[in-house]
Tab-separated table of C-alpha atoms and ligand atoms in Angstrom:
chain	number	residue	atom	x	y	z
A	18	UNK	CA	3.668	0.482	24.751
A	19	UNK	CA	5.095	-1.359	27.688
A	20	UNK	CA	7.998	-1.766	29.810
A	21	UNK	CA	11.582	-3.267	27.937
A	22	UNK	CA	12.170	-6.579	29.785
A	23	UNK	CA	15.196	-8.551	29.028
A	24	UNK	CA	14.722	-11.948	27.299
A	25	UNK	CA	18.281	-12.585	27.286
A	26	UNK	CA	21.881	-11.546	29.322
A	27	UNK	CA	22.375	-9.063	26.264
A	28	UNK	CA	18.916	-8.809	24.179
A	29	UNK	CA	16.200	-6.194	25.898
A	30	UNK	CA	12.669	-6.693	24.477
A	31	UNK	CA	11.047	-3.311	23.533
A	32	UNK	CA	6.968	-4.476	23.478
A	33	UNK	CA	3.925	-2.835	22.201
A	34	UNK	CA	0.628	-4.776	21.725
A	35	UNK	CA	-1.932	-3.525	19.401
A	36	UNK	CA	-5.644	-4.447	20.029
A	37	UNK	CA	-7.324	-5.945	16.706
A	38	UNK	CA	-10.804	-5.324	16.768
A	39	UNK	CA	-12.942	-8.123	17.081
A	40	UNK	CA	-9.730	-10.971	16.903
A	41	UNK	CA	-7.316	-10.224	19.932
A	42	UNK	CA	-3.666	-8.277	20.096
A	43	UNK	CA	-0.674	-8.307	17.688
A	44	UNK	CA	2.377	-7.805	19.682
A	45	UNK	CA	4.613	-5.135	18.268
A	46	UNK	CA	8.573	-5.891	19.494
A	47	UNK	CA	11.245	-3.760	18.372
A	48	UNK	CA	14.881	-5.470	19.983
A	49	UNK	CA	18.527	-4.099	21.355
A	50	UNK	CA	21.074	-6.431	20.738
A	51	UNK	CA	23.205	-5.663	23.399
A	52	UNK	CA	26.496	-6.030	21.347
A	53	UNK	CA	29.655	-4.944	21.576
A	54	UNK	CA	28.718	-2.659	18.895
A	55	UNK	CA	24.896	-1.928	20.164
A	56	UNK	CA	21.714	-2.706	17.473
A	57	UNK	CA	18.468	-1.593	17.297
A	58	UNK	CA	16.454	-4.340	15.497
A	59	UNK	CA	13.123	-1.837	14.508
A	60	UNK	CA	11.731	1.081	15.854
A	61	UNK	CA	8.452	0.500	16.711
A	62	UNK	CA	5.200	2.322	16.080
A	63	UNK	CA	4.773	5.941	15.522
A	64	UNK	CA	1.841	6.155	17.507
A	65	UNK	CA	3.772	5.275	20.784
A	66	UNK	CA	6.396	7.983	19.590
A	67	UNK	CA	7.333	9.494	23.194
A	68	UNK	CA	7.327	5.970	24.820
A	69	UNK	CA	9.321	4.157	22.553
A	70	UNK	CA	11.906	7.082	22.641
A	71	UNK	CA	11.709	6.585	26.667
A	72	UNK	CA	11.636	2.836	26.383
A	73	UNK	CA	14.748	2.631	23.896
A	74	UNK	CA	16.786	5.529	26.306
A	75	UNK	CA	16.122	3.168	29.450
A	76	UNK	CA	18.049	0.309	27.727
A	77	UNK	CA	20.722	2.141	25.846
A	78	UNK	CA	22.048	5.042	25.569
A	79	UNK	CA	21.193	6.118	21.891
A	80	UNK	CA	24.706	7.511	21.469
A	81	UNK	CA	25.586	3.877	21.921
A	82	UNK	CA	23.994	2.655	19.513
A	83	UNK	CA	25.932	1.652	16.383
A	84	UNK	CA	23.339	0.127	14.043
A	85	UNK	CA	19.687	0.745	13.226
A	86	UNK	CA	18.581	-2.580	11.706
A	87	UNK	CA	15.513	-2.284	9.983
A	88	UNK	CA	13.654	-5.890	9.569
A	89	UNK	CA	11.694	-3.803	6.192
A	90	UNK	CA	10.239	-0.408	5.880
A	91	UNK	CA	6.416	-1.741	6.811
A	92	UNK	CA	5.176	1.302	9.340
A	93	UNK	CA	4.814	-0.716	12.409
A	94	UNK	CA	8.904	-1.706	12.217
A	95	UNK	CA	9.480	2.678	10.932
A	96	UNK	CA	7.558	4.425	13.042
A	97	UNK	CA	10.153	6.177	15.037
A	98	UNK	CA	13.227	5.561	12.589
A	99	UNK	CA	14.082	9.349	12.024
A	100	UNK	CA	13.990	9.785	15.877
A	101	UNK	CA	15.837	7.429	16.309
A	102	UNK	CA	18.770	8.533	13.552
A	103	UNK	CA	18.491	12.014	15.181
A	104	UNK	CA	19.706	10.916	18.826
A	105	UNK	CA	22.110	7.861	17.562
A	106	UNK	CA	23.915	10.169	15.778
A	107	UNK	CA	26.651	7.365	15.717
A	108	UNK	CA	24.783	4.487	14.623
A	109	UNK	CA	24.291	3.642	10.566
A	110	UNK	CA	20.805	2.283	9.187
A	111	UNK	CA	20.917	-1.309	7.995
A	112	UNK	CA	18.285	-2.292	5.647
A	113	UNK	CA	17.860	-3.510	2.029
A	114	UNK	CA	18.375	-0.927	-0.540
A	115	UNK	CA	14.767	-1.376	-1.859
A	116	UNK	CA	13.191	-0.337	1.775
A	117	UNK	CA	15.830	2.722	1.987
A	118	UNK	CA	14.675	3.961	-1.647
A	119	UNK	CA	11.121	3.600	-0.744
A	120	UNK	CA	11.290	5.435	2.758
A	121	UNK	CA	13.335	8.015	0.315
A	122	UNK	CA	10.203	8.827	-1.183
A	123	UNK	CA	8.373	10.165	2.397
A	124	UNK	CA	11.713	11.505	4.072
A	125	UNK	CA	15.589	12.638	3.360
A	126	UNK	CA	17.050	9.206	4.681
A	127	UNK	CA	20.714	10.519	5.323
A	128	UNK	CA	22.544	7.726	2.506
A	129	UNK	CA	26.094	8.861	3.595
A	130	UNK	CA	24.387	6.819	7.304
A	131	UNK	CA	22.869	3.903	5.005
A	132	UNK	CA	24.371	0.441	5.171
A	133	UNK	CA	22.589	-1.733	2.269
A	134	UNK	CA	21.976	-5.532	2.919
A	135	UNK	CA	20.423	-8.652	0.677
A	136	UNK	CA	19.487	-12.026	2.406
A	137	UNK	CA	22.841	-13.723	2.838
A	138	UNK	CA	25.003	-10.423	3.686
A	139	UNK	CA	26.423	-10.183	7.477
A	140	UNK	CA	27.941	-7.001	9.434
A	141	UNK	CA	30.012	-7.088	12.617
A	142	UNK	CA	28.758	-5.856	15.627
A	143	UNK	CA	32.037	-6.499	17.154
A	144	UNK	CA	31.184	-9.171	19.541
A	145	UNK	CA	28.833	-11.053	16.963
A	146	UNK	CA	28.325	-11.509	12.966
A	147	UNK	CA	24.749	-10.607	12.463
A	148	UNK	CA	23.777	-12.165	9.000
A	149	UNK	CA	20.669	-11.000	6.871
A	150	UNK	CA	17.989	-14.017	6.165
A	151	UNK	CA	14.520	-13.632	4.700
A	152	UNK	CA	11.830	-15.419	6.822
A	153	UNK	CA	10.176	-17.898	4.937
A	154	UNK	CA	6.938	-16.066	5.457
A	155	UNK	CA	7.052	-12.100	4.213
A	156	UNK	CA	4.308	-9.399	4.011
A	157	UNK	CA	6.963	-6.773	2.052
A	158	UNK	CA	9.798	-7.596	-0.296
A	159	UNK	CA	12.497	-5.848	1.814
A	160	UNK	CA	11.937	-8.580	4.185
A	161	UNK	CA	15.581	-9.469	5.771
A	162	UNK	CA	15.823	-11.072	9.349
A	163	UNK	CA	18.817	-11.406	11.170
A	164	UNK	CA	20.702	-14.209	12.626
A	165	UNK	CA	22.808	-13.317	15.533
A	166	UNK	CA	25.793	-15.694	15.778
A	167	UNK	CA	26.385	-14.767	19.335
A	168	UNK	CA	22.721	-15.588	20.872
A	169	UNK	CA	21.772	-18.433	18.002
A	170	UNK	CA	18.695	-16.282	17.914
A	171	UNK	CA	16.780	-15.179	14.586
A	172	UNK	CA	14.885	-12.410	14.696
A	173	UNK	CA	12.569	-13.106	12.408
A	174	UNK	CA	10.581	-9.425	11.323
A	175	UNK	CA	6.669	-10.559	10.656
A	176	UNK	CA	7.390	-14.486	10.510
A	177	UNK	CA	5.872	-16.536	13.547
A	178	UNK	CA	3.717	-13.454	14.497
A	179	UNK	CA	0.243	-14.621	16.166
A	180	UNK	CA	-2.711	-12.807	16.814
A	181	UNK	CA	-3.665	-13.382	20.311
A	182	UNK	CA	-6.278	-13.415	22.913
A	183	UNK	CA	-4.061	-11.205	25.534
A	184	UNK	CA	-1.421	-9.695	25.472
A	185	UNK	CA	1.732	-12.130	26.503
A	186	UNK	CA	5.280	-11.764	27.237
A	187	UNK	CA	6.382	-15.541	27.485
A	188	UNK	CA	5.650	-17.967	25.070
A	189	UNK	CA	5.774	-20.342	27.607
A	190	UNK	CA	2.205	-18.924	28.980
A	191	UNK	CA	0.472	-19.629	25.522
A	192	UNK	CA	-1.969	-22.280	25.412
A	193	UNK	CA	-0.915	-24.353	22.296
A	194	UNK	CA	-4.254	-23.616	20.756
A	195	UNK	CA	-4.299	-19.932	20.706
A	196	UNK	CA	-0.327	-20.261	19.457
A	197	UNK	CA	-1.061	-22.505	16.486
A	198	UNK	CA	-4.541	-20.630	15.646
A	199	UNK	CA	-3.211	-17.266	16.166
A	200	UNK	CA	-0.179	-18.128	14.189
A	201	UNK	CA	-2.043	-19.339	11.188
A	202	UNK	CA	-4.402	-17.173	10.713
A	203	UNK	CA	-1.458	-14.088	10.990
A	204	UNK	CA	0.734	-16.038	8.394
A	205	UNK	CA	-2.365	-16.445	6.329
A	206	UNK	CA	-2.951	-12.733	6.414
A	207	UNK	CA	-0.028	-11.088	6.418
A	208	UNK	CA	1.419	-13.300	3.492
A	209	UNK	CA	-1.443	-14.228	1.814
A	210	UNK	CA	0.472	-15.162	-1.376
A	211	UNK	CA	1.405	-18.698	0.584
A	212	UNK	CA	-1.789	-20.197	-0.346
A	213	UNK	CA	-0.721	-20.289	-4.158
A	214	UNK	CA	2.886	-22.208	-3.300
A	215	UNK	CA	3.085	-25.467	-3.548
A	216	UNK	CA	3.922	-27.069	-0.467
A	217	UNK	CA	6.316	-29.193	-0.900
A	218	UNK	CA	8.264	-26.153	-2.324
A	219	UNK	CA	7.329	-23.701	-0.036
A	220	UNK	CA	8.758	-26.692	2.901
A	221	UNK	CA	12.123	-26.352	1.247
A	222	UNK	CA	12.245	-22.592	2.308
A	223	UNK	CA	11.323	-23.732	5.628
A	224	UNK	CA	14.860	-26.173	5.287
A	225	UNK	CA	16.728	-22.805	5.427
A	226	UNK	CA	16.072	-22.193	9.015
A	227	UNK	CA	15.322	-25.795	9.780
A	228	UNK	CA	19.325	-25.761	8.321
A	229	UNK	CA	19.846	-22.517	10.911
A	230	UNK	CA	18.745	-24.535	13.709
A	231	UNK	CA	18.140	-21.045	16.006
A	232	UNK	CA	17.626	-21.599	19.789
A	233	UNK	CA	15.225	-18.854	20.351
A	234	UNK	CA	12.945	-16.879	17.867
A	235	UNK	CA	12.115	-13.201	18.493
A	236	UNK	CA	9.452	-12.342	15.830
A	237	UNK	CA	8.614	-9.042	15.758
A	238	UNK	CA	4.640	-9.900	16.550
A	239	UNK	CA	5.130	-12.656	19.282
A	240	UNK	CA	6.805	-13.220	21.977
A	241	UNK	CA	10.410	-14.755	22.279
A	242	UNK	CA	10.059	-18.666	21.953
A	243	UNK	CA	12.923	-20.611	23.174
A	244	UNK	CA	14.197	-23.909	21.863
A	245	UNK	CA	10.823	-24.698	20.116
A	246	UNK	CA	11.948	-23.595	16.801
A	247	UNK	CA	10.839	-27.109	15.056
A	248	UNK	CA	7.419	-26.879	16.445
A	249	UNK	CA	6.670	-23.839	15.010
A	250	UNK	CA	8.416	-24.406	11.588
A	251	UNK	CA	5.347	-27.602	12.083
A	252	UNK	CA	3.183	-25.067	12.232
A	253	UNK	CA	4.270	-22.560	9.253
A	254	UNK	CA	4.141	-25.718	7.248
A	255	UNK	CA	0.041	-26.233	7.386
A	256	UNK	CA	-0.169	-22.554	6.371
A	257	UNK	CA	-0.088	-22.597	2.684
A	258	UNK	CA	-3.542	-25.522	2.476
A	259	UNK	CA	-5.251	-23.362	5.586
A	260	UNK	CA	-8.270	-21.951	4.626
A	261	UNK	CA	-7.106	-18.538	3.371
A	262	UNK	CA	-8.039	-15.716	6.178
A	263	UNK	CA	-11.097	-13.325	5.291
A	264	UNK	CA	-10.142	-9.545	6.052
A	265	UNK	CA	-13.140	-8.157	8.378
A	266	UNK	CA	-15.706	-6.548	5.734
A	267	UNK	CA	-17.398	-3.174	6.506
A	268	UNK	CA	-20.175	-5.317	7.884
A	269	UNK	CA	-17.572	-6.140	10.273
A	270	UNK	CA	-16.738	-2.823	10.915
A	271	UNK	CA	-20.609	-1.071	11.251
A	272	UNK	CA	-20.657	-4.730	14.425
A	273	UNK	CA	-17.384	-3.643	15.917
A	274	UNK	CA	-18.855	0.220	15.982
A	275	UNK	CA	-22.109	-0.444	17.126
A	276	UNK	CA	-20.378	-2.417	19.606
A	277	UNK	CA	-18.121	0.065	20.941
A	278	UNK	CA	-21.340	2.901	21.202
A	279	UNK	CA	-23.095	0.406	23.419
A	280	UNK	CA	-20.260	0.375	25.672
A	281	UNK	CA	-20.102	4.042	25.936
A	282	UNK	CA	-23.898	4.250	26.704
B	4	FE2	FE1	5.267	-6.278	7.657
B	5	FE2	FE1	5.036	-6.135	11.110
């Protein structure tokens, strides 16, 4: 876990990057929307636990906080959720009903706290109208993003992640190769199912945020890009006739071993 860094006046960047063997890092953001009403957009991983508790207290006040907004109930975006509840003892958890039920079945998610949201449904954070949108590109049916009417930003939960050579903070410091390879080879992996849409349908889902026009897109596994939405909606759109991505194989595995012995020799 790293240091929060602010991408915007009121949106503070919580980052994590996680090494994949082999292929690079997979940034892991979790967000505060610094709104009138403060939101947490994810809570991380539970492997950082202490950090991310740290992190989240050095850029809020968790009393603050009124809403927990959970992106979908994948463990990389839950990972500290019942930490969290416990300190923001004033904030409610938004999230679709399906994600809520689910988490129901590991842990006693407090309902009477629970604020349940489909694609399309919007709460006020006071300042702002924060609307729930599925991504076009989803790895888990609870899938909502949120549009922020304040900061024209959509945060987008696994869409427009990238696997990458380093870890990065600025899109800006990408080279356009590693962006558009990392990016389709995540979308081909985490949503595997796009290689059986047709494209010209699965372009009309890319219309919805193309309709959306956000400024700046803070995925949850890249970091913020500002005013380039259309370029990587180009991108999303070559996913679904990529060549689908190959999981690594224990073959794989026994390399990336072997590998890591020799190093400690
Ligand atoms: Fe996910
Ligand atoms: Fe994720």
């Amino acid at each position: 876990m790293e240091k929060p860094y602010q991408a915007m006046p009121d949106i503070e960047i919580l980052p994590a990057h996680f090494p994949i063997p082999g292929m690079g890092f997979l940034a892991v953001n979790a967000f505060v929307i610094k709104a009138r009403e403060p939101v947490l957009v994810d809570t991380g991983m539970g492997i950082d636990s202490d950090e991310f508790m740290k992190a989240l207290e050095s850029v809020v006040d968790p009393k603050d906080l009124k809403w927990i907004w959970l992106t979908h109930d994948d463990v990389d975006h839950t990972g500290n959720v019942q930490k969290v509840l416990e300190v923001a003892s004033n904030a409610r958890l938004a999230a679709n009903s399906l994600a809520v039920l689910r988490m129901s079945t590991a842990w006693p998610v407090p309902m009477d706290r629970v604020y349940w949201l489909n694609s399309g449904d919007s709460i006020s954070a006071g300042d702002r109208k924060l609307t729930a949108v599925r991504p076009p590109m989803f790895d888990n049916p609870t899938t909502i993003g949120i549009y922020d009417s304040k900061s024209e930003a959509f945060f987008s939960a696994d869409c427009f992640g990238a696997i990458l050579p380093s870890p990065a903070y600025h899109a800006d410091d990408l080279a356009e190769g590693d962006l558009a390879q990392g990016m389709i080879g995540w979308e081909s992996a985490d949503s595997p199912w796009v290689h059986m849409v047709k494209p010209s349908e699965f372009n009309k889902t890319l219309d919805r945020i193309r309709h959306i026009a956000p400024k700046v897109i803070f995925s949850a596994h890249l970091p913020p890009v500002r005013g380039k939405t259309d370029r990587l909606l180009e991108l999303l759109a070559t996913v679904p006739t990529s060549t689908p991505f190959a999981t690594p194989n224990q073959t794989a595995l026994e390399k990336i071993l072997a590998e890591k012995r020799g190093g400690a020799d």
